[in-house]
Amino acid sequence: MAAPILTETHIEEVSQTIRSKQLGINKIEIGYKKGTVYIETAGIEGIPQADTYYENIEDHLVFSDLSWLGPICHQLNVNLDATIAVDPEGEFEHNSIKIGMLTTFPGEMNSPQILRKLTPLLTRLVPFRNYLTRVEFVWHGGSLSSIRFSMDLDGKKVNTILSNASVPNNQILRQWASTIDHTIDSNKGRYKHRITLPIVNGRMNTATYETGVCFKFDAKGKKL
């Protein structure tokens, strides 16, 4: 069994802090980057809660690690952030988790190099294709600097998804690779640029997408 992402120490520290500050939490954000875990809570301070509230928070953190966070982190092996809503009873809404997965590209890399680096992640993402919502490309200094995948995941289904993921869907992989290659090549040389492609039924959709450009001028209005 893989080591837990959220250990008993993590969970105990989160619980004790919430108790001491009497936090009424409405969401928890969990980040995972190169083996380091980041946990951030959002809510209102100074709201007394029953013991069952804090017990629910602890139980749901344990469940998060076992049902989706641990399996996702170990399977995808990528930096990610997850946001999960928390109801007034301290129960987590595991059926709708917002997850982002970020891959960065140092220096100038051409499209084949980027695809070689990205292919292992694409392969591991295929089983989750129906939960993916969009992919965002960011250029800086004339080069692609990052690609971020987003998904709205039912955490209760993650272990089932992984247990049924045996043979990758090569048709989806080819469609993704072709779309990424085209997006990179058609936006070469842009100093600072961002494109977001929606993912519909597991496929990247180039028919409608969101884009933005950035301009840089000196104080006199001259373009740099």
PDB file of C-alpha atoms in Angstrom:
ATOM      1  CA  MET A   1       0.000   0.000   0.000  1.00  0.00           C
ATOM      2  CA  ALA A   2       1.310   3.457  -0.924  1.00  0.00           C
ATOM      3  CA  ALA A   3       2.222   5.871   1.842  1.00  0.00           C
ATOM      4  CA  PRO A   4      -0.605   8.265   2.784  1.00  0.00           C
ATOM      5  CA  ILE A   5      -0.519  11.817   1.495  1.00  0.00           C
ATOM      6  CA  LEU A   6      -2.330  13.095   4.593  1.00  0.00           C
ATOM      7  CA  THR A   7      -0.726  11.492   7.644  1.00  0.00           C
ATOM      8  CA  GLU A   8      -2.204  11.279  11.142  1.00  0.00           C
ATOM      9  CA  THR A   9       0.091  14.161  12.108  1.00  0.00           C
ATOM     10  CA  HIS A  10      -1.269  16.353   9.307  1.00  0.00           C
ATOM     11  CA  ILE A  11      -4.871  15.581  10.205  1.00  0.00           C
ATOM     12  CA  GLU A  12      -4.353  16.087  13.931  1.00  0.00           C
ATOM     13  CA  GLU A  13      -2.680  19.471  13.409  1.00  0.00           C
ATOM     14  CA  VAL A  14      -5.464  20.651  11.089  1.00  0.00           C
ATOM     15  CA  SER A  15      -8.131  19.498  13.535  1.00  0.00           C
ATOM     16  CA  GLN A  16      -6.497  21.111  16.561  1.00  0.00           C
ATOM     17  CA  THR A  17      -6.064  24.427  14.761  1.00  0.00           C
ATOM     18  CA  ILE A  18      -9.695  24.425  13.625  1.00  0.00           C
ATOM     19  CA  ARG A  19     -10.812  23.668  17.183  1.00  0.00           C
ATOM     20  CA  SER A  20      -8.650  26.377  18.745  1.00  0.00           C
ATOM     21  CA  LYS A  21      -9.845  29.048  16.323  1.00  0.00           C
ATOM     22  CA  GLN A  22     -13.429  27.769  16.282  1.00  0.00           C
ATOM     23  CA  LEU A  23     -13.482  27.853  12.497  1.00  0.00           C
ATOM     24  CA  GLY A  24     -16.676  27.301  10.577  1.00  0.00           C
ATOM     25  CA  ILE A  25     -15.225  25.947   7.348  1.00  0.00           C
ATOM     26  CA  ASN A  26     -16.886  26.198   3.944  1.00  0.00           C
ATOM     27  CA  LYS A  27     -14.042  24.742   1.886  1.00  0.00           C
ATOM     28  CA  ILE A  28     -10.645  23.092   2.158  1.00  0.00           C
ATOM     29  CA  GLU A  29      -7.867  23.459  -0.401  1.00  0.00           C
ATOM     30  CA  ILE A  30      -5.182  20.804  -0.625  1.00  0.00           C
ATOM     31  CA  GLY A  31      -2.010  21.229  -2.660  1.00  0.00           C
ATOM     32  CA  TYR A  32       0.572  18.578  -3.492  1.00  0.00           C
ATOM     33  CA  LYS A  33       3.908  19.625  -4.961  1.00  0.00           C
ATOM     34  CA  LYS A  34       7.018  17.455  -5.144  1.00  0.00           C
ATOM     35  CA  GLY A  35       5.987  15.418  -2.123  1.00  0.00           C
ATOM     36  CA  THR A  36       4.995  18.410  -0.001  1.00  0.00           C
ATOM     37  CA  VAL A  37       1.400  18.808   1.156  1.00  0.00           C
ATOM     38  CA  TYR A  38      -0.272  22.194   1.581  1.00  0.00           C
ATOM     39  CA  ILE A  39      -3.615  22.535   3.358  1.00  0.00           C
ATOM     40  CA  GLU A  40      -5.623  25.742   3.526  1.00  0.00           C
ATOM     41  CA  THR A  41      -9.047  26.238   5.038  1.00  0.00           C
ATOM     42  CA  ALA A  42     -11.540  28.975   4.285  1.00  0.00           C
ATOM     43  CA  GLY A  43     -14.379  29.935   6.602  1.00  0.00           C
ATOM     44  CA  ILE A  44     -15.503  32.114   9.473  1.00  0.00           C
ATOM     45  CA  GLU A  45     -13.588  32.256  12.745  1.00  0.00           C
ATOM     46  CA  GLY A  46     -15.159  32.294  16.206  1.00  0.00           C
ATOM     47  CA  ILE A  47     -18.068  29.931  15.599  1.00  0.00           C
ATOM     48  CA  PRO A  48     -18.387  27.338  18.399  1.00  0.00           C
ATOM     49  CA  GLN A  49     -18.957  23.831  17.070  1.00  0.00           C
ATOM     50  CA  ALA A  50     -20.015  20.518  18.599  1.00  0.00           C
ATOM     51  CA  ASP A  51     -17.371  17.793  18.970  1.00  0.00           C
ATOM     52  CA  THR A  52     -19.023  15.864  16.141  1.00  0.00           C
ATOM     53  CA  TYR A  53     -18.162  18.699  13.750  1.00  0.00           C
ATOM     54  CA  TYR A  54     -14.428  18.309  14.359  1.00  0.00           C
ATOM     55  CA  GLU A  55     -14.730  14.532  14.293  1.00  0.00           C
ATOM     56  CA  ASN A  56     -16.388  14.785  10.896  1.00  0.00           C
ATOM     57  CA  ILE A  57     -13.562  16.981   9.608  1.00  0.00           C
ATOM     58  CA  GLU A  58     -10.994  14.409  10.748  1.00  0.00           C
ATOM     59  CA  ASP A  59     -12.956  11.471   9.333  1.00  0.00           C
ATOM     60  CA  HIS A  60     -13.414  13.181   5.988  1.00  0.00           C
ATOM     61  CA  LEU A  61      -9.726  14.066   5.741  1.00  0.00           C
ATOM     62  CA  VAL A  62      -8.913  10.387   6.262  1.00  0.00           C
ATOM     63  CA  PHE A  63     -11.540   9.420   3.683  1.00  0.00           C
ATOM     64  CA  SER A  64     -10.134  12.005   1.248  1.00  0.00           C
ATOM     65  CA  ASP A  65      -6.694  10.446   1.420  1.00  0.00           C
ATOM     66  CA  LEU A  66      -7.976   6.905   0.950  1.00  0.00           C
ATOM     67  CA  SER A  67     -10.640   7.536  -1.673  1.00  0.00           C
ATOM     68  CA  TRP A  68      -9.203  10.161  -4.031  1.00  0.00           C
ATOM     69  CA  LEU A  69      -6.253  12.280  -2.883  1.00  0.00           C
ATOM     70  CA  GLY A  70      -3.762   9.461  -2.321  1.00  0.00           C
ATOM     71  CA  PRO A  71      -4.760   7.475  -5.416  1.00  0.00           C
ATOM     72  CA  ILE A  72      -4.722  10.585  -7.632  1.00  0.00           C
ATOM     73  CA  CYS A  73      -1.326  11.811  -6.390  1.00  0.00           C
ATOM     74  CA  HIS A  74       0.309   8.387  -6.731  1.00  0.00           C
ATOM     75  CA  GLN A  75      -1.283   7.653 -10.107  1.00  0.00           C
ATOM     76  CA  LEU A  76      -0.745  10.981 -11.848  1.00  0.00           C
ATOM     77  CA  ASN A  77       2.593  11.923 -10.258  1.00  0.00           C
ATOM     78  CA  VAL A  78       2.040  15.616 -10.952  1.00  0.00           C
ATOM     79  CA  ASN A  79       1.738  18.850  -8.983  1.00  0.00           C
ATOM     80  CA  LEU A  80      -1.919  19.401  -8.196  1.00  0.00           C
ATOM     81  CA  ASP A  81      -4.358  21.441  -6.171  1.00  0.00           C
ATOM     82  CA  ALA A  82      -7.790  20.343  -5.022  1.00  0.00           C
ATOM     83  CA  THR A  83     -10.718  22.318  -3.619  1.00  0.00           C
ATOM     84  CA  ILE A  84     -13.553  20.581  -1.795  1.00  0.00           C
ATOM     85  CA  ALA A  85     -16.646  22.163  -0.284  1.00  0.00           C
ATOM     86  CA  VAL A  86     -17.526  21.529   3.373  1.00  0.00           C
ATOM     87  CA  ASP A  87     -21.104  21.698   4.682  1.00  0.00           C
ATOM     88  CA  PRO A  88     -22.199  23.098   8.099  1.00  0.00           C
ATOM     89  CA  GLU A  89     -21.921  19.624   9.677  1.00  0.00           C
ATOM     90  CA  GLY A  90     -18.273  19.250   8.674  1.00  0.00           C
ATOM     91  CA  GLU A  91     -19.109  16.822   5.863  1.00  0.00           C
ATOM     92  CA  PHE A  92     -17.052  17.046   2.644  1.00  0.00           C
ATOM     93  CA  GLU A  93     -18.725  17.079  -0.769  1.00  0.00           C
ATOM     94  CA  HIS A  94     -16.558  14.335  -2.251  1.00  0.00           C
ATOM     95  CA  ASN A  95     -18.755  13.988  -5.341  1.00  0.00           C
ATOM     96  CA  SER A  96     -17.625  17.351  -6.760  1.00  0.00           C
ATOM     97  CA  ILE A  97     -13.942  18.129  -6.245  1.00  0.00           C
ATOM     98  CA  LYS A  98     -12.221  20.838  -8.275  1.00  0.00           C
ATOM     99  CA  ILE A  99      -8.751  19.620  -9.241  1.00  0.00           C
ATOM    100  CA  GLY A 100      -5.995  21.352 -11.201  1.00  0.00           C
ATOM    101  CA  MET A 101      -2.815  19.667 -12.467  1.00  0.00           C
ATOM    102  CA  LEU A 102       0.118  21.796 -13.566  1.00  0.00           C
ATOM    103  CA  THR A 103       3.111  20.923 -15.724  1.00  0.00           C
ATOM    104  CA  THR A 104       5.803  23.559 -16.316  1.00  0.00           C
ATOM    105  CA  PHE A 105       8.343  23.790 -19.117  1.00  0.00           C
ATOM    106  CA  PRO A 106      11.669  25.474 -18.354  1.00  0.00           C
ATOM    107  CA  GLY A 107      13.383  27.473 -21.055  1.00  0.00           C
ATOM    108  CA  GLU A 108      12.630  27.111 -24.746  1.00  0.00           C
ATOM    109  CA  MET A 109      11.216  23.705 -25.630  1.00  0.00           C
ATOM    110  CA  ASN A 110       9.813  22.859 -29.040  1.00  0.00           C
ATOM    111  CA  SER A 111       6.566  20.996 -29.576  1.00  0.00           C
ATOM    112  CA  PRO A 112       8.082  17.464 -29.838  1.00  0.00           C
ATOM    113  CA  GLN A 113      10.042  18.004 -26.610  1.00  0.00           C
ATOM    114  CA  ILE A 114       6.939  19.266 -24.808  1.00  0.00           C
ATOM    115  CA  LEU A 115       4.872  16.313 -26.002  1.00  0.00           C
ATOM    116  CA  ARG A 116       7.560  13.846 -24.890  1.00  0.00           C
ATOM    117  CA  LYS A 117       7.522  15.362 -21.418  1.00  0.00           C
ATOM    118  CA  LEU A 118       3.727  15.501 -21.339  1.00  0.00           C
ATOM    119  CA  THR A 119       2.916  12.048 -22.763  1.00  0.00           C
ATOM    120  CA  PRO A 120       3.224  10.081 -19.463  1.00  0.00           C
ATOM    121  CA  LEU A 121       0.738  12.458 -17.796  1.00  0.00           C
ATOM    122  CA  LEU A 122      -1.629  12.332 -20.781  1.00  0.00           C
ATOM    123  CA  THR A 123      -1.604   8.545 -20.635  1.00  0.00           C
ATOM    124  CA  ARG A 124      -2.405   8.545 -16.915  1.00  0.00           C
ATOM    125  CA  LEU A 125      -5.162  11.139 -17.427  1.00  0.00           C
ATOM    126  CA  VAL A 126      -7.045   9.151 -20.071  1.00  0.00           C
ATOM    127  CA  PRO A 127      -9.115   7.153 -17.523  1.00  0.00           C
ATOM    128  CA  PHE A 128     -10.324  10.499 -16.125  1.00  0.00           C
ATOM    129  CA  ARG A 129     -11.155  12.009 -19.519  1.00  0.00           C
ATOM    130  CA  ASN A 130     -14.885  12.352 -18.833  1.00  0.00           C
ATOM    131  CA  TYR A 131     -14.150  14.443 -15.717  1.00  0.00           C
ATOM    132  CA  LEU A 132     -11.709  16.818 -17.429  1.00  0.00           C
ATOM    133  CA  THR A 133     -13.214  20.248 -18.078  1.00  0.00           C
ATOM    134  CA  ARG A 134     -10.471  22.320 -19.703  1.00  0.00           C
ATOM    135  CA  VAL A 135      -6.780  22.672 -20.482  1.00  0.00           C
ATOM    136  CA  GLU A 136      -4.962  26.002 -20.185  1.00  0.00           C
ATOM    137  CA  PHE A 137      -1.765  26.943 -22.037  1.00  0.00           C
ATOM    138  CA  VAL A 138       0.365  29.845 -20.807  1.00  0.00           C
ATOM    139  CA  TRP A 139       3.214  31.453 -22.737  1.00  0.00           C
ATOM    140  CA  HIS A 140       5.762  33.795 -21.209  1.00  0.00           C
ATOM    141  CA  GLY A 141       8.793  35.420 -22.789  1.00  0.00           C
ATOM    142  CA  GLY A 142       7.926  33.904 -26.150  1.00  0.00           C
ATOM    143  CA  SER A 143       7.905  30.290 -24.916  1.00  0.00           C
ATOM    144  CA  LEU A 144       5.258  27.961 -23.542  1.00  0.00           C
ATOM    145  CA  SER A 145       5.729  28.037 -19.777  1.00  0.00           C
ATOM    146  CA  SER A 146       2.969  25.773 -18.460  1.00  0.00           C
ATOM    147  CA  ILE A 147      -0.022  23.572 -19.240  1.00  0.00           C
ATOM    148  CA  ARG A 148      -2.754  23.119 -16.646  1.00  0.00           C
ATOM    149  CA  PHE A 149      -5.507  20.508 -16.764  1.00  0.00           C
ATOM    150  CA  SER A 150      -8.673  21.001 -14.724  1.00  0.00           C
ATOM    151  CA  MET A 151     -11.325  18.492 -13.766  1.00  0.00           C
ATOM    152  CA  ASP A 152     -14.481  18.279 -11.717  1.00  0.00           C
ATOM    153  CA  LEU A 153     -14.080  14.879 -10.085  1.00  0.00           C
ATOM    154  CA  ASP A 154     -16.351  12.509  -8.209  1.00  0.00           C
ATOM    155  CA  GLY A 155     -13.859  11.428  -5.551  1.00  0.00           C
ATOM    156  CA  LYS A 156     -15.913   8.380  -4.575  1.00  0.00           C
ATOM    157  CA  LYS A 157     -15.318   6.849  -8.015  1.00  0.00           C
ATOM    158  CA  VAL A 158     -11.530   7.278  -8.239  1.00  0.00           C
ATOM    159  CA  ASN A 159     -10.521   3.803  -7.030  1.00  0.00           C
ATOM    160  CA  THR A 160     -13.073   2.197  -9.369  1.00  0.00           C
ATOM    161  CA  ILE A 161     -11.802   4.287 -12.288  1.00  0.00           C
ATOM    162  CA  LEU A 162      -8.216   3.233 -11.603  1.00  0.00           C
ATOM    163  CA  SER A 163      -9.073  -0.432 -11.121  1.00  0.00           C
ATOM    164  CA  ASN A 164     -10.802  -0.460 -14.529  1.00  0.00           C
ATOM    165  CA  ALA A 165      -8.019   1.447 -16.307  1.00  0.00           C
ATOM    166  CA  SER A 166      -6.066  -1.237 -18.110  1.00  0.00           C
ATOM    167  CA  VAL A 167      -5.599  -0.339 -21.779  1.00  0.00           C
ATOM    168  CA  PRO A 168      -5.179   3.355 -22.706  1.00  0.00           C
ATOM    169  CA  ASN A 169      -7.566   4.860 -25.254  1.00  0.00           C
ATOM    170  CA  ASN A 170      -5.138   5.590 -28.091  1.00  0.00           C
ATOM    171  CA  GLN A 171      -7.755   7.502 -30.090  1.00  0.00           C
ATOM    172  CA  ILE A 172      -8.134  10.017 -27.248  1.00  0.00           C
ATOM    173  CA  LEU A 173      -4.367  10.187 -26.777  1.00  0.00           C
ATOM    174  CA  ARG A 174      -3.848  10.976 -30.457  1.00  0.00           C
ATOM    175  CA  GLN A 175      -6.553  13.652 -30.395  1.00  0.00           C
ATOM    176  CA  TRP A 176      -5.003  15.284 -27.346  1.00  0.00           C
ATOM    177  CA  ALA A 177      -1.463  15.138 -28.762  1.00  0.00           C
ATOM    178  CA  SER A 178      -2.587  16.545 -32.112  1.00  0.00           C
ATOM    179  CA  THR A 179      -4.526  19.384 -30.466  1.00  0.00           C
ATOM    180  CA  ILE A 180      -1.678  20.286 -28.131  1.00  0.00           C
ATOM    181  CA  ASP A 181       0.838  20.196 -30.998  1.00  0.00           C
ATOM    182  CA  HIS A 182      -1.375  22.445 -33.140  1.00  0.00           C
ATOM    183  CA  THR A 183      -2.001  24.884 -30.275  1.00  0.00           C
ATOM    184  CA  ILE A 184       1.706  25.208 -29.521  1.00  0.00           C
ATOM    185  CA  ASP A 185       2.762  25.640 -33.151  1.00  0.00           C
ATOM    186  CA  SER A 186       0.047  28.177 -33.982  1.00  0.00           C
ATOM    187  CA  ASN A 187       1.065  30.404 -31.073  1.00  0.00           C
ATOM    188  CA  LYS A 188       4.831  30.458 -31.457  1.00  0.00           C
ATOM    189  CA  GLY A 189       6.659  33.622 -30.527  1.00  0.00           C
ATOM    190  CA  ARG A 190       3.944  35.299 -28.492  1.00  0.00           C
ATOM    191  CA  TYR A 191       5.561  37.117 -25.590  1.00  0.00           C
ATOM    192  CA  LYS A 192       2.810  36.564 -23.019  1.00  0.00           C
ATOM    193  CA  HIS A 193      -0.299  34.693 -23.984  1.00  0.00           C
ATOM    194  CA  ARG A 194      -2.970  32.385 -22.582  1.00  0.00           C
ATOM    195  CA  ILE A 195      -5.366  29.957 -24.253  1.00  0.00           C
ATOM    196  CA  THR A 196      -8.028  27.835 -22.549  1.00  0.00           C
ATOM    197  CA  LEU A 197      -9.541  24.930 -24.463  1.00  0.00           C
ATOM    198  CA  PRO A 198     -12.710  23.290 -23.134  1.00  0.00           C
ATOM    199  CA  ILE A 199     -12.705  19.499 -22.899  1.00  0.00           C
ATOM    200  CA  VAL A 200     -16.060  18.051 -23.954  1.00  0.00           C
ATOM    201  CA  ASN A 201     -16.796  14.314 -23.702  1.00  0.00           C
ATOM    202  CA  GLY A 202     -13.094  13.678 -23.181  1.00  0.00           C
ATOM    203  CA  ARG A 203     -11.960  15.595 -26.263  1.00  0.00           C
ATOM    204  CA  MET A 204     -10.188  18.940 -26.461  1.00  0.00           C
ATOM    205  CA  ASN A 205     -12.444  21.351 -28.322  1.00  0.00           C
ATOM    206  CA  THR A 206     -10.773  23.922 -30.554  1.00  0.00           C
ATOM    207  CA  ALA A 207     -14.039  25.141 -32.069  1.00  0.00           C
ATOM    208  CA  THR A 208     -14.644  27.454 -29.116  1.00  0.00           C
ATOM    209  CA  TYR A 209     -11.899  28.559 -26.815  1.00  0.00           C
ATOM    210  CA  GLU A 210     -10.875  31.462 -24.622  1.00  0.00           C
ATOM    211  CA  THR A 211      -7.747  33.423 -25.383  1.00  0.00           C
ATOM    212  CA  GLY A 212      -5.962  36.503 -24.076  1.00  0.00           C
ATOM    213  CA  VAL A 213      -2.916  38.525 -25.077  1.00  0.00           C
ATOM    214  CA  CYS A 214      -0.647  40.863 -23.162  1.00  0.00           C
ATOM    215  CA  PHE A 215       1.151  43.962 -24.434  1.00  0.00           C
ATOM    216  CA  LYS A 216       4.210  45.658 -22.957  1.00  0.00           C
ATOM    217  CA  PHE A 217       4.951  49.380 -23.517  1.00  0.00           C
ATOM    218  CA  ASP A 218       7.377  51.891 -22.074  1.00  0.00           C
ATOM    219  CA  ALA A 219       6.148  55.010 -20.231  1.00  0.00           C
ATOM    220  CA  LYS A 220       5.818  56.904 -23.531  1.00  0.00           C
ATOM    221  CA  GLY A 221       3.580  54.287 -25.072  1.00  0.00           C
ATOM    222  CA  LYS A 222       6.223  52.669 -27.247  1.00  0.00           C
ATOM    223  CA  LYS A 223       5.742  48.911 -27.639  1.00  0.00           C
ATOM    224  CA  LEU A 224       8.671  46.936 -26.246  1.00  0.00           C
TER     225      LEU A 224
END
